[in-house]
Amino acid sequence: MTVRKDPRGPIDTVATTILDLVAHVPNSREARVPAPAERANAIARAAARQASLIAGSLSLPPGWLGWITVLPEMLAVWKIQAQMVADIAGVYGQHHRLRREHLMYCLFKQVSAQLFRDMAVRMGERVVVRPATGKALQLIAQQLGGQLAGLALRKGASRFVPLLGALGVGAYAYYDTRQVANNALALFGGKPTDTEDLSEVLDAAETPDSADSAKPPKNHKK
C-alpha cells in the first residue's frame, strides 16, 4: 500500500511516511496487569518525556541546516508514540487486536477528528475503530499529509530561532504524545458495563457490514 511518491510534493512524502509507519505494528513490551490505568499513565508520561527530548534535540540545528531534520524529528516522535500505543494496548490485554487502523487513529486523531468520523464509533465510554480498507487508509493519510506538511513548515521556520524553537518543539511533542495516549486510553481503556465485556464489543467491531468496510471515509468539507 503506497501513495505516489513525488520528491517535489511534501504532502505525498508525509503521507507515504505515515502509511509505512502504521504498516508495521510494534510488539508490546507490556503484559496485562491488574491495574492497567495506572501503568498506562506511567507509560504515557515516560513516552511524552522521551518524545520531548528527542524532538527538542533534533530541532537544535539552526537555520537552513535545520530543515533537513524536520521530517526525521516528526518520524522519531511518531515511532515513540506508536510503541506507546502498543504498550498501552498490552497492559489492557488488547495488543492482539491492534491493527494499522487502530494505530493511525491513535497517532493522528487529534490532528483532525473529522477525518476519522466514518472509522471510529463511540459506544458509551469506549471508542471502537472499524476495520478499514487499504484505499481508505490511503485517503486518510493523504489528507493528514496536507495538514502535517503545514506543521512541518512551521517547525522548519522555528529552526531560525534555535534555542527558543527547540523548547517549543519539545513542548509540542510532549503535549502531542499525551494526546496520543488519551486516544489509546479511549480505545483500549473503556470500562465494560455489567452486561458486556470490552472484548465482545471489539469482536463485534471486527465484523462490520462488508459494504460499510469497503467505503472510504468521506471528505467532510465545510
XYZ file of C-alpha atoms in Angstrom, residues 10-172:
163
model
C 5.802 17.301 0.727
C 2.203 16.086 1.145
C 2.964 12.838 -0.663
C 6.178 12.432 1.313
C 4.402 12.801 4.661
C 1.517 10.557 3.574
C 3.887 7.807 2.462
C 5.785 8.087 5.745
C 2.528 7.670 7.679
C 1.487 4.594 5.693
C 4.907 2.991 6.097
C 4.770 3.682 9.827
C 1.349 2.136 10.516
C 2.058 -0.849 8.265
C 4.342 -2.206 10.998
C 2.513 -2.529 14.336
C 5.115 -2.639 17.146
C 5.219 -5.561 19.552
C 4.108 -4.659 23.053
C 6.750 -4.646 25.766
C 3.996 -4.833 28.379
C 1.808 -7.657 29.681
C -1.720 -7.324 31.004
C -1.773 -6.024 34.584
C -4.479 -5.862 37.278
C -4.393 -2.032 37.398
C -3.883 -1.089 33.733
C -4.879 2.593 34.026
C -2.065 3.366 36.462
C 0.528 1.557 34.351
C -0.807 3.097 31.118
C -0.438 6.606 32.551
C 3.127 5.837 33.622
C 3.902 4.627 30.095
C 2.363 7.806 28.666
C 4.416 10.085 30.918
C 7.656 8.300 30.065
C 6.906 8.380 26.325
C 5.997 12.076 26.450
C 9.289 12.917 28.150
C 11.231 10.838 25.627
C 9.412 12.405 22.674
C 10.049 15.893 24.048
C 13.768 15.207 24.474
C 14.171 13.678 21.009
C 12.174 16.402 19.257
C 13.981 19.193 21.056
C 17.394 17.670 20.311
C 16.687 17.149 16.623
C 15.424 20.716 16.261
C 18.666 22.273 17.551
C 20.486 22.573 14.176
C 19.969 26.215 13.179
C 18.729 27.860 10.001
C 18.589 26.039 6.703
C 20.522 23.080 8.119
C 17.630 22.504 10.479
C 15.179 21.982 7.623
C 16.595 18.532 6.874
C 15.836 17.362 10.418
C 12.123 18.237 10.357
C 10.729 15.001 8.908
C 13.211 12.761 10.812
C 12.154 14.552 14.007
C 8.452 14.006 13.305
C 9.043 10.342 12.400
C 11.127 9.743 15.534
C 8.293 11.101 17.689
C 5.689 9.029 15.835
C 7.732 5.870 16.438
C 7.893 6.606 20.153
C 4.155 7.206 20.153
C 3.467 4.013 18.174
C 5.406 1.952 20.726
C 3.494 3.704 23.497
C 0.166 2.781 21.889
C 1.279 -0.856 21.586
C 2.357 -0.905 25.229
C -0.914 0.662 26.417
C -2.829 -1.947 24.424
C -0.642 -4.576 26.089
C -1.428 -3.558 29.669
C -5.132 -3.824 28.829
C -4.600 -7.243 27.247
C -5.648 -5.949 23.811
C -2.403 -5.888 21.834
C -3.505 -8.847 19.715
C -6.306 -6.623 18.389
C -4.048 -3.708 17.465
C -4.087 -3.167 13.706
C -2.894 -0.434 11.380
C -6.211 1.449 11.514
C -6.086 1.496 15.340
C -2.542 2.787 15.183
C -3.407 5.513 12.680
C -6.415 6.564 14.762
C -4.400 6.816 17.968
C -1.466 8.641 16.384
C -3.403 11.222 14.398
C -6.960 11.587 15.677
C -6.010 14.808 17.491
C -4.753 16.253 14.197
C -8.235 16.062 12.682
C -11.039 14.143 14.377
C -13.192 14.798 11.323
C -11.046 12.530 9.159
C -11.863 9.575 11.408
C -15.608 10.165 11.720
C -16.513 7.226 9.491
C -13.911 4.909 11.008
C -14.363 5.451 14.734
C -17.613 4.902 16.632
C -18.150 5.954 20.243
C -20.048 3.438 22.375
C -20.581 4.989 25.791
C -17.140 5.479 27.331
C -15.459 3.446 24.605
C -14.278 4.163 21.106
C -14.442 1.345 18.564
C -12.436 1.588 15.352
C -13.873 -0.258 12.400
C -11.637 -2.208 10.002
C -10.591 -0.048 7.045
C -9.558 -0.891 3.522
C -6.114 -0.002 2.236
C -7.703 2.605 -0.020
C -9.494 4.231 2.921
C -6.262 4.450 4.916
C -4.501 5.859 1.880
C -7.072 8.631 1.550
C -6.810 9.499 5.239
C -3.007 9.519 5.049
C -3.113 11.853 2.045
C -5.336 14.320 3.899
C -3.216 14.047 7.030
C -0.193 14.707 4.832
C -1.696 18.028 3.806
C -2.215 19.141 7.381
C 1.078 17.806 8.728
C 3.062 19.304 5.856
C 1.919 22.691 7.132
C 3.112 21.750 10.615
C 6.465 20.704 9.128
C 6.838 24.136 7.516
C 6.220 25.837 10.853
C 8.727 23.537 12.524
C 11.262 24.394 9.831
C 10.728 28.101 10.413
C 11.365 27.627 14.145
C 14.902 26.442 13.310
C 15.803 30.093 12.687
C 15.348 30.733 16.420
C 17.408 27.752 17.614
C 17.058 27.591 21.400
C 13.563 29.040 21.655
C 12.459 26.949 18.699
C 13.825 23.752 20.263
C 11.973 24.460 23.509
C 8.736 24.994 21.613
C 9.174 21.853 19.520
C 9.930 19.812 22.631
C 6.888 21.158 24.453
C 4.662 20.411 21.470
